[in-house]
Coordinates of C-alpha atoms in Angstrom, one line a residue:
M1 CA -26.1 13.6 -28.6
K2 CA -23.8 11.4 -26.5
N3 CA -24.9 8.2 -24.8
P4 CA -26.1 8.4 -21.6
F5 CA -25.5 4.6 -21.0
D6 CA -21.7 4.7 -22.3
A7 CA -18.9 3.2 -20.3
Y8 CA -17.5 6.7 -18.7
T9 CA -21.0 7.7 -17.7
M10 CA -22.1 4.7 -16.2
K11 CA -18.6 3.6 -14.2
A12 CA -17.1 7.3 -13.7
R13 CA -20.5 9.6 -12.6
L14 CA -23.3 6.8 -11.9
V15 CA -21.3 4.1 -9.7
P16 CA -19.7 6.9 -7.3
A17 CA -23.4 8.6 -7.2
I18 CA -24.8 5.2 -6.2
I19 CA -21.6 4.7 -3.7
A20 CA -22.3 8.0 -2.0
G21 CA -25.9 7.2 -1.8
A22 CA -26.2 3.7 -0.8
P23 CA -27.3 4.1 2.5
A24 CA -30.4 6.3 1.5
F25 CA -31.2 3.5 -1.0
A26 CA -31.4 1.2 1.7
F27 CA -33.5 2.9 3.8
V28 CA -36.0 3.6 1.3
A29 CA -36.1 -0.2 0.6
I30 CA -37.3 -1.1 3.6
F31 CA -40.7 0.9 2.9
V32 CA -41.1 -0.7 -0.4
S33 CA -43.5 -3.8 -0.5
W34 CA -41.4 -6.6 -2.8
G35 CA -43.7 -9.0 -2.6
K36 CA -45.4 -8.3 -6.0
F37 CA -44.7 -5.8 -8.9
G38 CA -47.4 -3.8 -10.1
L39 CA -48.0 -0.3 -11.4
T40 CA -46.7 1.5 -8.4
H41 CA -43.6 -0.5 -8.8
A42 CA -43.3 0.3 -12.6
I43 CA -43.6 4.1 -11.9
A44 CA -41.3 3.9 -9.3
S45 CA -38.7 2.3 -11.0
T46 CA -39.1 4.7 -14.0
A47 CA -38.4 7.9 -11.3
L48 CA -35.3 5.9 -10.1
T49 CA -34.1 5.6 -13.3
V50 CA -34.4 9.4 -13.7
L51 CA -33.1 9.7 -10.5
F52 CA -29.9 7.7 -11.1
A53 CA -29.4 10.2 -14.3
A54 CA -29.3 13.2 -12.2
F55 CA -27.3 11.6 -9.6
A56 CA -24.7 11.1 -12.0
D57 CA -24.7 14.4 -13.4
V58 CA -24.3 15.6 -9.4
A59 CA -21.4 13.3 -9.4
R60 CA -20.2 15.1 -12.2
R61 CA -20.7 18.3 -11.0
R62 CA -18.8 17.8 -7.5
G63 CA -16.1 16.0 -9.0
K64 CA -15.4 19.4 -11.3
A65 CA -16.1 21.5 -8.6
I66 CA -13.1 20.0 -6.5
E67 CA -10.7 19.4 -9.6
P68 CA -9.1 22.7 -9.6
K69 CA -7.8 22.6 -5.9
L70 CA -6.5 18.5 -6.4
I71 CA -4.4 20.0 -9.8
E72 CA -3.1 22.8 -7.9
R73 CA -2.0 20.6 -4.8
M74 CA -0.3 18.0 -7.6
G75 CA 1.5 20.9 -9.1
G76 CA -0.1 21.3 -12.3
Q77 CA -1.6 18.7 -14.2
P78 CA 0.1 15.4 -14.5
T79 CA 0.6 15.4 -18.1
T80 CA 2.1 19.2 -17.9
T81 CA 4.4 18.4 -15.1
T82 CA 5.7 15.3 -16.8
L83 CA 6.7 16.8 -19.9
R84 CA 8.9 19.4 -18.1
H85 CA 12.7 18.7 -18.4
R86 CA 12.8 19.1 -14.7
D87 CA 10.6 16.4 -14.0
G88 CA 12.4 12.9 -13.5
T89 CA 9.7 10.4 -14.6
Y90 CA 11.1 9.3 -17.9
D91 CA 14.8 9.6 -19.1
D92 CA 15.8 12.3 -21.4
D93 CA 15.5 10.6 -24.6
T94 CA 12.1 9.3 -24.0
K95 CA 11.3 12.7 -22.8
A96 CA 12.6 14.1 -25.8
A97 CA 10.7 11.8 -28.3
F98 CA 7.4 13.1 -26.3
H99 CA 8.6 16.9 -27.5
A100 CA 9.4 15.8 -30.8
F101 CA 5.9 14.1 -31.4
I102 CA 4.0 17.4 -30.0
A103 CA 6.3 19.7 -31.5
A104 CA 5.2 18.0 -35.3
K105 CA 1.5 18.1 -34.2
L106 CA 1.4 21.6 -33.0
A107 CA 4.1 22.8 -35.6
K108 CA 6.0 24.7 -33.2
P109 CA 9.5 23.5 -31.3
A110 CA 9.3 22.2 -27.7
P111 CA 10.9 24.4 -25.3
T112 CA 14.6 23.6 -24.5
R113 CA 15.7 23.1 -21.2
E114 CA 17.1 26.6 -20.7
E115 CA 13.9 28.2 -22.1
E116 CA 11.6 26.2 -19.8
A117 CA 13.8 27.8 -16.8
A118 CA 13.7 31.4 -18.1
D119 CA 9.9 30.9 -18.6
H120 CA 8.0 28.8 -16.7
A121 CA 4.6 29.6 -17.7
G122 CA 5.3 29.8 -21.4
A123 CA 6.6 26.1 -21.5
D124 CA 3.7 24.9 -19.4
N125 CA 1.4 26.5 -21.5
Y126 CA 2.9 24.6 -24.3
Y127 CA 2.8 21.1 -23.0
A128 CA -0.6 21.8 -22.2
R129 CA -1.6 22.2 -25.6
G130 CA 0.4 19.5 -26.4
A131 CA -1.8 17.4 -23.8
T132 CA -4.9 18.6 -25.1
W133 CA -4.1 17.7 -29.0
L134 CA -3.5 14.2 -27.5
R135 CA -6.9 14.1 -25.7
E136 CA -8.8 15.2 -28.8
N137 CA -7.2 12.4 -30.7
T138 CA -7.6 9.6 -28.8
R139 CA -11.2 9.3 -28.3
D140 CA -11.5 6.5 -30.1
A141 CA -12.6 3.8 -27.4
K142 CA -11.8 0.9 -29.7
K143 CA -8.3 2.0 -30.6
F144 CA -7.2 3.6 -27.2
D145 CA -9.1 1.3 -24.9
I146 CA -6.4 1.0 -22.2
L147 CA -6.5 5.1 -22.2
L148 CA -10.5 5.1 -21.8
N149 CA -10.1 2.6 -18.6
E150 CA -7.6 4.8 -17.0
N151 CA -9.7 7.8 -17.8
I152 CA -12.7 6.0 -15.8
S153 CA -10.7 5.2 -13.2
Y154 CA -9.5 8.6 -12.7
G155 CA -13.0 9.9 -13.1
F156 CA -14.7 7.4 -10.7
R157 CA -12.0 8.4 -7.9
R158 CA -12.4 12.0 -8.6
N159 CA -16.0 11.9 -8.6
L160 CA -16.4 9.9 -5.2
L161 CA -14.4 12.1 -3.4
G162 CA -16.2 14.8 -4.3
L163 CA -19.2 13.4 -3.1
K164 CA -17.1 12.5 0.1
L165 CA -18.9 15.4 2.2
P166 CA -22.2 15.0 0.8
G167 CA -22.2 11.0 1.9
F168 CA -21.1 11.9 5.3
L169 CA -23.7 14.6 5.7
L170 CA -26.5 11.8 4.2
N171 CA -25.3 9.2 6.6
A172 CA -25.8 11.4 9.4
V173 CA -29.1 12.2 8.4
I174 CA -30.1 8.8 8.0
V175 CA -28.7 7.7 11.0
A176 CA -30.8 10.4 13.0
V177 CA -33.8 9.5 11.4
C178 CA -33.3 5.7 12.2
L179 CA -32.6 6.7 15.5
A180 CA -35.7 8.9 15.9
I181 CA -38.0 6.0 14.2
F182 CA -36.6 3.7 17.2
W183 CA -37.3 6.3 19.8
Q184 CA -41.2 6.3 18.7
R185 CA -41.1 2.5 18.3
R186 CA -39.5 1.9 21.5
P187 CA -38.8 -0.6 23.3
V188 CA -36.8 -2.1 20.1
D189 CA -37.7 -5.6 19.0
L190 CA -35.1 -7.1 16.8
S191 CA -37.5 -10.0 16.2
N192 CA -39.9 -7.8 14.2
T193 CA -38.7 -7.5 10.6
F194 CA -39.2 -3.8 10.4
D195 CA -36.6 -3.2 13.5
A196 CA -34.4 -5.4 12.2
K197 CA -34.1 -4.1 8.7
L198 CA -33.8 -0.4 10.2
L199 CA -30.8 -1.4 12.3
A200 CA -29.5 -3.0 9.2
V201 CA -29.6 0.2 7.8
V202 CA -27.9 2.1 10.6
V203 CA -24.7 -0.8 10.4
I204 CA -24.6 0.3 6.5
A205 CA -24.4 4.1 7.1
V206 CA -21.6 3.5 9.6
L207 CA -19.8 1.1 7.5
H208 CA -20.0 3.2 4.9
A209 CA -18.7 6.4 6.7
I210 CA -15.8 4.5 7.5
Y211 CA -15.3 3.3 3.8
L212 CA -15.5 7.0 3.0
A213 CA -13.1 8.2 5.4
L214 CA -10.7 5.8 4.8
F215 CA -10.4 4.7 1.3
V216 CA -11.9 8.0 -0.4
T217 CA -8.8 10.2 -1.0
E218 CA -6.9 12.7 -2.1
S219 CA -3.8 10.2 -2.8
G220 CA -6.3 7.9 -4.7
V221 CA -7.2 10.8 -6.9
F222 CA -3.4 11.7 -7.5
E223 CA -2.5 8.3 -8.2
A224 CA -5.1 7.7 -10.8
A225 CA -4.1 11.2 -12.5
R226 CA -0.6 10.2 -12.9
T227 CA -1.4 6.8 -14.4
Y228 CA -3.7 8.1 -16.8
A229 CA -1.0 10.9 -17.6
R230 CA 1.6 8.3 -18.3
Q231 CA -0.8 6.7 -20.4
L232 CA -1.9 9.5 -22.3
L233 CA 2.0 10.3 -23.2
L234 CA 2.6 6.9 -24.3
C235 CA 0.2 7.3 -26.8
T236 CA 2.7 9.1 -29.0
Q237 CA 4.3 5.9 -29.3
S238 CA 0.8 4.3 -31.1
P239 CA 0.6 3.5 -34.8
H240 CA -2.8 5.1 -34.8
L241 CA -1.1 8.7 -34.2
G242 CA 1.8 8.0 -36.4
G243 CA 4.2 7.1 -33.4
V244 CA 7.0 4.3 -33.5
P245 CA 6.9 2.2 -30.4
K246 CA 9.8 2.7 -28.1
P247 CA 11.6 -0.3 -26.7
R248 CA 11.1 -1.2 -23.2
S249 CA 14.4 0.5 -21.7
A250 CA 13.3 3.6 -23.0
V251 CA 10.2 3.9 -21.0
A252 CA 9.9 5.7 -17.6
R253 CA 12.4 5.3 -14.8
K254 CA 11.5 3.5 -12.1
S255 CA 11.9 5.3 -8.6
P256 CA 12.0 3.3 -5.8
R257 CA 8.3 4.0 -5.2
R258 CA 7.6 3.0 -9.1
R259 CA 9.1 -0.4 -8.7
A260 CA 6.9 -1.3 -6.6
S261 CA 4.2 -1.0 -9.1
G262 CA 6.4 -2.8 -11.9
E263 CA 3.7 -4.5 -13.5
E264 CA 1.6 -1.6 -14.0
T265 CA 4.3 0.3 -15.5
D266 CA 5.6 -2.9 -17.9
R267 CA 1.8 -2.9 -19.0
E268 CA 2.0 0.5 -20.1
A269 CA 5.3 0.2 -21.7
T270 CA 4.0 -2.8 -24.0
T271 CA 0.5 -1.7 -24.4
V272 CA -0.7 0.6 -27.2
T273 CA -3.1 2.8 -25.1
S274 CA -6.9 3.6 -25.0
G275 CA -9.2 6.6 -25.9
A276 CA -10.7 8.8 -23.4
E277 CA -12.7 12.0 -22.5
K278 CA -10.0 14.6 -21.4
L279 CA -8.8 14.9 -17.4
S280 CA -11.3 16.8 -16.2

């Protein structure tokens, strides 16, 4: 069985679920007595652990649900699009090395530029098969730890984006409930501990909604997906897969946008990559 507490599950599934549900957790916390720990608290803690596991699964399901549209808006899986002859992410020599590696593993020549132009779908199917081979053979977290980290980053952003709408709805419900309680308890007295905590929950919910609106975006997911794809393709140079590392000059071309993030690209060019779950 898969370890339910592995790095990917904890960081890419559970953490987004906790972030999305933060206002609800804060709201529930004000009704719990923290003065002493008893049997009730033990039962509640156990139930909360189970609930977190359920939230992690919900985060994964929501992320998977929105992924097809994300891939469509990116023009296809980043690994597939990067391997296309017409894509300018890498220079011709580096791309030829990627194609040669995949061709050796699939025991089938890679499409030429002319063949790709004549049959886009067939070429993409070939590149997708190559990317699948790479994913299946880079799952060792110790040998391919950087790739694992990039996959976790992608999974975190994708799953949190999938929880964005439920997070907004949850915030609205929490704020409405808090305002209803204030209405029942009017006039509000902030010197009262409960009222002060209730106001804090409202503030948390509002700030949480602002965070979701401004920082949980499709562009963030696209960035993480492309970074993971570049790192996955660089695994072809890993000695763990029988590859030969390329000199730094042979690594991806830097567009003006990529030059701004040169440190990340240099890190990818000089480090043998990490292992992971597949990008989906």
